[in-house]
mmCIF file of C-alpha atoms in Angstrom:
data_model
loop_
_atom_site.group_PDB
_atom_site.id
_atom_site.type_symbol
_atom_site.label_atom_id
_atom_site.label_comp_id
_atom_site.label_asym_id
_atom_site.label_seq_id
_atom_site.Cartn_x
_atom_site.Cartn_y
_atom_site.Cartn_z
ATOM 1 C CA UNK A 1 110.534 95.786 75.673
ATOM 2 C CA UNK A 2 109.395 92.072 74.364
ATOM 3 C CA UNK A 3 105.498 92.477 75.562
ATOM 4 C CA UNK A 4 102.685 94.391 73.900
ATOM 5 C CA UNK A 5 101.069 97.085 75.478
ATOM 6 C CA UNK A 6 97.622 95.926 76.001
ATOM 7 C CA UNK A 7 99.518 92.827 78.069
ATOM 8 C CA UNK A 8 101.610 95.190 79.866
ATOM 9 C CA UNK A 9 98.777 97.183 80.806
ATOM 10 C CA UNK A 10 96.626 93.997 81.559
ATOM 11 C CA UNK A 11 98.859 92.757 84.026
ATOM 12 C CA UNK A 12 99.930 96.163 85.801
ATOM 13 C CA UNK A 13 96.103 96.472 86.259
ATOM 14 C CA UNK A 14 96.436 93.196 87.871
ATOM 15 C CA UNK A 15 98.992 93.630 90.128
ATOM 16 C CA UNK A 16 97.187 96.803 91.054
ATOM 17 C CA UNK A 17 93.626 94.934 91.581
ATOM 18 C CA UNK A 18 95.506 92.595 93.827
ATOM 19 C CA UNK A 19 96.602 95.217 96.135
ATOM 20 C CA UNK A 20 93.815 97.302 95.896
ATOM 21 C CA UNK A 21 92.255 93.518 97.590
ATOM 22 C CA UNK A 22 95.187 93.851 100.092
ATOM 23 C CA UNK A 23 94.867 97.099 101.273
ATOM 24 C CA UNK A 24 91.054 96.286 101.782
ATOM 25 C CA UNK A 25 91.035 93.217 103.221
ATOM 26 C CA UNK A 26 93.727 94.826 105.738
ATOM 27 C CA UNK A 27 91.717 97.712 106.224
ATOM 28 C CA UNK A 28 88.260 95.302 107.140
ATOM 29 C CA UNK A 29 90.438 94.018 109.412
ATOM 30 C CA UNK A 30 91.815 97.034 111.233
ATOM 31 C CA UNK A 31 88.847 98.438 111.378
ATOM 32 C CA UNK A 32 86.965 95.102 113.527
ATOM 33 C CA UNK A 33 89.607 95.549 115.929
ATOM 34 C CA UNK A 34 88.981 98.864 117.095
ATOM 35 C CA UNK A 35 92.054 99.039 119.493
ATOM 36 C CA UNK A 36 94.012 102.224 120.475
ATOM 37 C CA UNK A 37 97.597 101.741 120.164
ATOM 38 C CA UNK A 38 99.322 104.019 122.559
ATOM 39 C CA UNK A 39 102.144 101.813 124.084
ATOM 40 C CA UNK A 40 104.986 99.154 122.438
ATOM 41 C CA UNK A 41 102.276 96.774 125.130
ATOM 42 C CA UNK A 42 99.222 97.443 123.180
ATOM 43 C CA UNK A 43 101.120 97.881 119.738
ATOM 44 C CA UNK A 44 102.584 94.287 120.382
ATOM 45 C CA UNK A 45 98.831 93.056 121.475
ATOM 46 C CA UNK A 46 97.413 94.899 118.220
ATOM 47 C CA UNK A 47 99.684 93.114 116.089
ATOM 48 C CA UNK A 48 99.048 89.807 117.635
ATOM 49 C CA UNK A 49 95.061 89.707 117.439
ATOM 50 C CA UNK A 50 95.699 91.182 113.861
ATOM 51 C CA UNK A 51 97.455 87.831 112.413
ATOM 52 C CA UNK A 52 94.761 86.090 113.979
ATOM 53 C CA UNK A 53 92.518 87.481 111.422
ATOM 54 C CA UNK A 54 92.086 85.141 108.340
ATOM 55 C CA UNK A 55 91.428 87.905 106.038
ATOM 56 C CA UNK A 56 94.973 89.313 107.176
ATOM 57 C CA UNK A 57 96.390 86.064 105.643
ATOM 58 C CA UNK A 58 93.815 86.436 102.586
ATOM 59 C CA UNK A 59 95.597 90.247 102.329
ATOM 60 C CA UNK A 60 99.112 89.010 102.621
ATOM 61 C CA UNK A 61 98.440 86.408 99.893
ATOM 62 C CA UNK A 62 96.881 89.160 97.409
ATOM 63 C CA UNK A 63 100.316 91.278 98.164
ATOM 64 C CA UNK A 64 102.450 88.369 96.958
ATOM 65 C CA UNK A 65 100.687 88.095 93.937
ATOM 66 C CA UNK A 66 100.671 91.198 93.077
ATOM 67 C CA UNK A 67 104.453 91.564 93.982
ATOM 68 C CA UNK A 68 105.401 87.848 91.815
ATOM 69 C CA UNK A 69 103.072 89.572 88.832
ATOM 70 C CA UNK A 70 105.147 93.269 89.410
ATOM 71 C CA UNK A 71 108.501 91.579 89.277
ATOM 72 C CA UNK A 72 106.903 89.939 86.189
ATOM 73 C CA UNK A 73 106.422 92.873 84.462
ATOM 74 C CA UNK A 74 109.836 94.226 85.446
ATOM 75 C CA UNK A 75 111.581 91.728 83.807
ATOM 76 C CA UNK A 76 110.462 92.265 80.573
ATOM 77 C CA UNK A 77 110.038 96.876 80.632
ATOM 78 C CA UNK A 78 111.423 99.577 81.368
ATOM 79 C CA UNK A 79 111.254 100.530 85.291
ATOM 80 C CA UNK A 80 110.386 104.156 84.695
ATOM 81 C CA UNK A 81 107.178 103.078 82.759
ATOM 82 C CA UNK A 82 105.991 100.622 84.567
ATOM 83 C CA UNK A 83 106.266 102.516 87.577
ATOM 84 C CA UNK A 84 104.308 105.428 85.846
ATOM 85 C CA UNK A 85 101.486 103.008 85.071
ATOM 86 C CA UNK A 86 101.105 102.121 88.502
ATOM 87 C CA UNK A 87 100.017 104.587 89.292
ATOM 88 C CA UNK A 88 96.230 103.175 88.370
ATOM 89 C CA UNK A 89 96.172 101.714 91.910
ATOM 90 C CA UNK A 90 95.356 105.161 93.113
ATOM 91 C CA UNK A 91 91.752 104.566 90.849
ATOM 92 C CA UNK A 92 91.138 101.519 91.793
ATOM 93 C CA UNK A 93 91.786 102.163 95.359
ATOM 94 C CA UNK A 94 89.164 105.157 95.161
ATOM 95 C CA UNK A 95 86.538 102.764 93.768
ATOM 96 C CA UNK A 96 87.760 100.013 96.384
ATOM 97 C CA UNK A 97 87.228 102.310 99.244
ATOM 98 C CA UNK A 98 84.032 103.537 97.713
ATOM 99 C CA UNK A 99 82.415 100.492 97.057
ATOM 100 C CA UNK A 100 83.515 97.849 99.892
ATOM 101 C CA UNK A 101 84.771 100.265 102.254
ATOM 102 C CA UNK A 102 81.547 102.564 102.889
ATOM 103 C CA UNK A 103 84.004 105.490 102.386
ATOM 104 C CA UNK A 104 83.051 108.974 101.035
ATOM 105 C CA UNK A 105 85.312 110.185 98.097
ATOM 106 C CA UNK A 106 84.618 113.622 97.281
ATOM 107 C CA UNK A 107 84.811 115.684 94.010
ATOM 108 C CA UNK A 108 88.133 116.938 94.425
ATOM 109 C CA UNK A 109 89.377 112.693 94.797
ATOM 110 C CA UNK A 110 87.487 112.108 91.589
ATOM 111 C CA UNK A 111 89.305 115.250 89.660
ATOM 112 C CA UNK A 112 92.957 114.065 91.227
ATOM 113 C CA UNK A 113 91.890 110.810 89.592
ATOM 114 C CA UNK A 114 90.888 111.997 86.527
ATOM 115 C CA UNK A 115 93.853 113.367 86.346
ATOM 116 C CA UNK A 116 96.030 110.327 87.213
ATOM 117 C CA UNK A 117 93.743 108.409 83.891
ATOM 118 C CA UNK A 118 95.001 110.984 81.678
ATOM 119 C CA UNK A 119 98.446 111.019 82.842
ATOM 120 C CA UNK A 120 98.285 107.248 82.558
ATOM 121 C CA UNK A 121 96.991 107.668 78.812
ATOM 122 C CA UNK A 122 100.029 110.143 78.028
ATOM 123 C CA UNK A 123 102.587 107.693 79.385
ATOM 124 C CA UNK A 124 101.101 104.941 77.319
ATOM 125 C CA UNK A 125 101.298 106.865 74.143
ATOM 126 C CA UNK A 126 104.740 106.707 74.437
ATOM 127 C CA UNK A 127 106.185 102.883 74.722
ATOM 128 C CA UNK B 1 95.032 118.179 118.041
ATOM 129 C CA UNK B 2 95.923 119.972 114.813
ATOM 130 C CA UNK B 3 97.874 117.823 113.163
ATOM 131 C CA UNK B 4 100.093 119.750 110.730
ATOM 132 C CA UNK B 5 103.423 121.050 112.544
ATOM 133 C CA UNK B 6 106.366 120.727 109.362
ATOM 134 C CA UNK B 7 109.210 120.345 111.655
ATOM 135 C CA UNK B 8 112.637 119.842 110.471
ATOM 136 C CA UNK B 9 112.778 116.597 111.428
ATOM 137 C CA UNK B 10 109.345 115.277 109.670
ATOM 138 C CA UNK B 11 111.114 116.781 106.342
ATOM 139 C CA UNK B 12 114.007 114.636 106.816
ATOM 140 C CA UNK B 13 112.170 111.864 107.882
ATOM 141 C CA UNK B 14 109.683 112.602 104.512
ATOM 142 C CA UNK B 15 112.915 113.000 102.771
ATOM 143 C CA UNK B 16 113.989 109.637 103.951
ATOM 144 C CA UNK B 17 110.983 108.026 103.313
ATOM 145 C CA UNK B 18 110.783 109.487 99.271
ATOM 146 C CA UNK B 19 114.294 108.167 99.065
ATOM 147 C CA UNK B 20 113.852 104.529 100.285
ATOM 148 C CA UNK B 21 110.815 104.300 98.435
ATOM 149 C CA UNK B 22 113.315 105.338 95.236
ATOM 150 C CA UNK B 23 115.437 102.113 96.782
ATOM 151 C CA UNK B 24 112.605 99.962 96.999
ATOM 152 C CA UNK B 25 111.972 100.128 92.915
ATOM 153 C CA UNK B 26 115.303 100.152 91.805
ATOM 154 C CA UNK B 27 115.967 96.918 94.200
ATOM 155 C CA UNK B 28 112.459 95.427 92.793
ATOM 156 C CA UNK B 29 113.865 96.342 89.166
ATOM 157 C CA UNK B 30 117.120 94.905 89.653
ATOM 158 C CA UNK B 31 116.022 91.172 91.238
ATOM 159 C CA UNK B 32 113.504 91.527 88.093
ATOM 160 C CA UNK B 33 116.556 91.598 85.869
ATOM 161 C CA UNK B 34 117.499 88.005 87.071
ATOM 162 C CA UNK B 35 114.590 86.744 85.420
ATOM 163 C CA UNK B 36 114.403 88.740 82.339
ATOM 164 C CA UNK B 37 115.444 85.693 80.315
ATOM 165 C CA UNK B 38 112.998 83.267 81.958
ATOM 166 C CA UNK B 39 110.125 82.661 79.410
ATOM 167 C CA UNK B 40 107.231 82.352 81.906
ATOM 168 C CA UNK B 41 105.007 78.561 81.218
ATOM 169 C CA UNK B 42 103.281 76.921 83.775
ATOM 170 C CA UNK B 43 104.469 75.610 86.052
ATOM 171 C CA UNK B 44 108.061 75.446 84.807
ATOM 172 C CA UNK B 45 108.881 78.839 84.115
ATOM 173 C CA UNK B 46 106.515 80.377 87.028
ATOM 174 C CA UNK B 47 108.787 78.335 89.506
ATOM 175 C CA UNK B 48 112.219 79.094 87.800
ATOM 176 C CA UNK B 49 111.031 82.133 87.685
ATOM 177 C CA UNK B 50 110.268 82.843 91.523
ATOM 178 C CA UNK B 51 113.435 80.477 92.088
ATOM 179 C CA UNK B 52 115.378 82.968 90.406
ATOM 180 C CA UNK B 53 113.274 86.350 92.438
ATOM 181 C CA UNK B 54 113.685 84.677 95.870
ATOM 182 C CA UNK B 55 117.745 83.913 95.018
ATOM 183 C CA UNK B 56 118.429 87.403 94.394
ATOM 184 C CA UNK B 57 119.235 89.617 97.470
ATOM 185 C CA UNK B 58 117.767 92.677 96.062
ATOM 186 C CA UNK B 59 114.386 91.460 96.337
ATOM 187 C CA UNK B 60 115.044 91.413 100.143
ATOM 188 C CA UNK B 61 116.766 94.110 100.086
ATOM 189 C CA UNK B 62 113.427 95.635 98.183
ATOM 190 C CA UNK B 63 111.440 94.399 101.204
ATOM 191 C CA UNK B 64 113.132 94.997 103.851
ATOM 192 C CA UNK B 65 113.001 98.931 102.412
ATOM 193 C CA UNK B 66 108.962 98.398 102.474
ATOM 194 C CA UNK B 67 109.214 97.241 105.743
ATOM 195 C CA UNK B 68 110.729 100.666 106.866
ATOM 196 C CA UNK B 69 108.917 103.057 104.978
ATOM 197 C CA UNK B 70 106.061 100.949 106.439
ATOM 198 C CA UNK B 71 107.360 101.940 110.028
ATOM 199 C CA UNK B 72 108.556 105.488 108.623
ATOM 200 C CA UNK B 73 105.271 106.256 107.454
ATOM 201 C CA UNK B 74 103.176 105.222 110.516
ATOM 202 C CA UNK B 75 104.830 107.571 112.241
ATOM 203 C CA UNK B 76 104.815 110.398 110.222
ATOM 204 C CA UNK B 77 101.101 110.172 109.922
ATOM 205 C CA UNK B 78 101.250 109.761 113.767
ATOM 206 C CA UNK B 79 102.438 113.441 113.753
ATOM 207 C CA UNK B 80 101.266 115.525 110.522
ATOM 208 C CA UNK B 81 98.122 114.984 108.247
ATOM 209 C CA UNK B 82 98.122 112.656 105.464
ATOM 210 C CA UNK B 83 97.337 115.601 102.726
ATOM 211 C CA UNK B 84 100.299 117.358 103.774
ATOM 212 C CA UNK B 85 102.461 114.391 104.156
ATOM 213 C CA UNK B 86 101.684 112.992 100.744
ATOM 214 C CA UNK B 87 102.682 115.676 98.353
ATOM 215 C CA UNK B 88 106.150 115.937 100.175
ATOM 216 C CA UNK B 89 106.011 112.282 99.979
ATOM 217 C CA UNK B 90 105.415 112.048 95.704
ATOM 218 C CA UNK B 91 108.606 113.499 94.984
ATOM 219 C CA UNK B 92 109.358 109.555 94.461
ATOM 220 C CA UNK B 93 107.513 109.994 90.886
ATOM 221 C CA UNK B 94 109.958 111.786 89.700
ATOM 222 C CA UNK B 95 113.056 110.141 91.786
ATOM 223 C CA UNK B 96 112.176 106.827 90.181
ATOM 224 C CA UNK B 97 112.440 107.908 86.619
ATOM 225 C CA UNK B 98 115.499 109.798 87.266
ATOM 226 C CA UNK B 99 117.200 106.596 89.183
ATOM 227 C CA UNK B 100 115.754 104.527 85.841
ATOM 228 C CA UNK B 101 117.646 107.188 83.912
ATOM 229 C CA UNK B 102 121.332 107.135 85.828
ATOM 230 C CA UNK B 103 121.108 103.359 87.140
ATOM 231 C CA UNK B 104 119.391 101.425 83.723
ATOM 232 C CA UNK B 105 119.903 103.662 80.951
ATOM 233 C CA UNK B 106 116.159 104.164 80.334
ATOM 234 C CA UNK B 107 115.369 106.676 77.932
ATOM 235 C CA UNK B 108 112.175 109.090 78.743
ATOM 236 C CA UNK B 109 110.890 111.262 75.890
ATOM 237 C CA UNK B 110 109.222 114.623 76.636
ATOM 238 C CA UNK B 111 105.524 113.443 76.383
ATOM 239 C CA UNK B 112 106.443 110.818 78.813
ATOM 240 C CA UNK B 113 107.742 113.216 81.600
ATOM 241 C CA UNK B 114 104.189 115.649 80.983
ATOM 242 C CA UNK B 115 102.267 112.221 81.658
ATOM 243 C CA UNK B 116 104.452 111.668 84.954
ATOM 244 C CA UNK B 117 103.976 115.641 85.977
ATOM 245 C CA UNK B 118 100.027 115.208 85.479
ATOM 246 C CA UNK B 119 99.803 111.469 87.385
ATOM 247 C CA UNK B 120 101.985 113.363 90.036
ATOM 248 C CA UNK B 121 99.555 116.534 90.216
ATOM 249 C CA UNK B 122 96.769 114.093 90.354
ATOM 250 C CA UNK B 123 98.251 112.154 92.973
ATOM 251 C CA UNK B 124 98.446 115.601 95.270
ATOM 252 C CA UNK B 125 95.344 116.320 94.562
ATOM 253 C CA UNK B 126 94.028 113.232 95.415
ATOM 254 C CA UNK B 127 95.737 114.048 98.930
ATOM 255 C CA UNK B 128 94.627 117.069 99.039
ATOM 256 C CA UNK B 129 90.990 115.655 99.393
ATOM 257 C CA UNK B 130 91.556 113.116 102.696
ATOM 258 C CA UNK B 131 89.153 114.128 104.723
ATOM 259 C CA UNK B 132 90.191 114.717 108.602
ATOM 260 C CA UNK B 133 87.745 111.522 109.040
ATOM 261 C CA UNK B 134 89.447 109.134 106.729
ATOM 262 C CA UNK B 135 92.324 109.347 109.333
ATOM 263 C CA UNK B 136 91.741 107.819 113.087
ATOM 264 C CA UNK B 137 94.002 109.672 115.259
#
């Protein structure tokens, strides 16, 4: 372990934000389509007009970064704590699909990721 | 249509699913290692850097594995709800530390595992809360 913690912590949140972009930038996308795949015809068809989409593109190019950055920080720490840390995305998605998704995240959401902060604090107490 | 049947075979396929995700990370951790020695500048490093990532067969490996969970998972969610399918699904934040354990020699001390058992109760409770909405059929 060759990085502080702050930086590890920094960039995991990164990695994170950029998928959190991903997933909602995929989701916009799904959601304009508003096709109902019931056959391989239809699944092939949804697929199609999907990568049409430029904010598909715009989601794949968040997940790469956030993949190159995660590989990043796997070079330099330990797997089990990095993957423990992570675990933030589950936050930031809840704020993601809050904010730019119109979506309704109840008490019981918040609690879960209250509890997911402190877990988060716990793990970093101990690099 | 109710949505939450636990057959057999959605176990094994949720049992599948926790243990390619387990696959995924230790292939994502084990391209990472070919770069561990790569001090990241820009640009040189950055491009050895991903030089080194794309070289390695793990990393494909690593996504090929998202690929099928991907495919796994759509059709789980195809047949039970997500708040049941999730908490099966979680087991991975434990199976990830214990694969860290036997496959890198990481070392976890005690504090660290109550952190992981909290995240992972947060993360099931978190599922707990989708709402029958959040999920088109």
């Amino acid at each position: 372990m060759n990085l502080s913690l702050i930086l590890v912590i920094g960039l995991i949140f990164l990695s994170s934000s950029c998928d959190t972009f991903s997933q909602v930038f995929l989701k916009k996308s799904i959601n304009s389509l508003d096709i109902q795949v019931n056959s391989i015809k239809k699944a092939i068809r949804f697929i199609l007009k999907l990568i049409l989409i430029p904010r598909v593109w715009l989601s794949f190019t968040f997940s790469t970064f956030s993949l190159l950055i995660w590989l990043f920080v796997l070079s330099r720490i330990d797997l089990n704590f990095a993957f423990s840390l992570d675990s933030m995305h589950y936050i930031l998605i809840a704020f993601a699909s809050g904010m730019f998704l119109k979506e309704r995240v109840c008490y019981k959401r918040w609690i879960g990721t209250g509890l997911i902060v402190f877990g988060i604090i716990l793990v970093s107490l101990t690099k | 249509m109710p949505k939450n049947k636990l057959t057999l075979k959605i176990i094994l396929i949720l049992a599948s699913t926790d243990i390619l995700e387990t696959f995924i990370h230790f292939c994502f951790k084990k391209s990472a290692l070919y770069g561990a020695g790569i001090s990241i500048g820009f640009p040189d490093g950055l491009f050895l850097f991903m030089k080194a990532m794309a070289l390695s067969p793990y990393l494909w490996f690593g996504l090929l594995g998202a690929l099928l969970v991907f495919a796994f998972w759509s059709t789980i969610l195809s047949k039970i709800d997500l708040s049941i399918a999730v908490p099966i699904a979680s087991l991975s934040y434990i199976l990830v530390p214990l694969s860290s354990i036997i496959f890198f020699h990481e070392k976890i001390p005690p504090l660290r595992w109550l952190g992981i058992l909290i995240i992972l109760s947060g993360v099931i409770l978190v599922s707990l809360s989708a709402n029958k909405k959040d999920i088109p059929a």
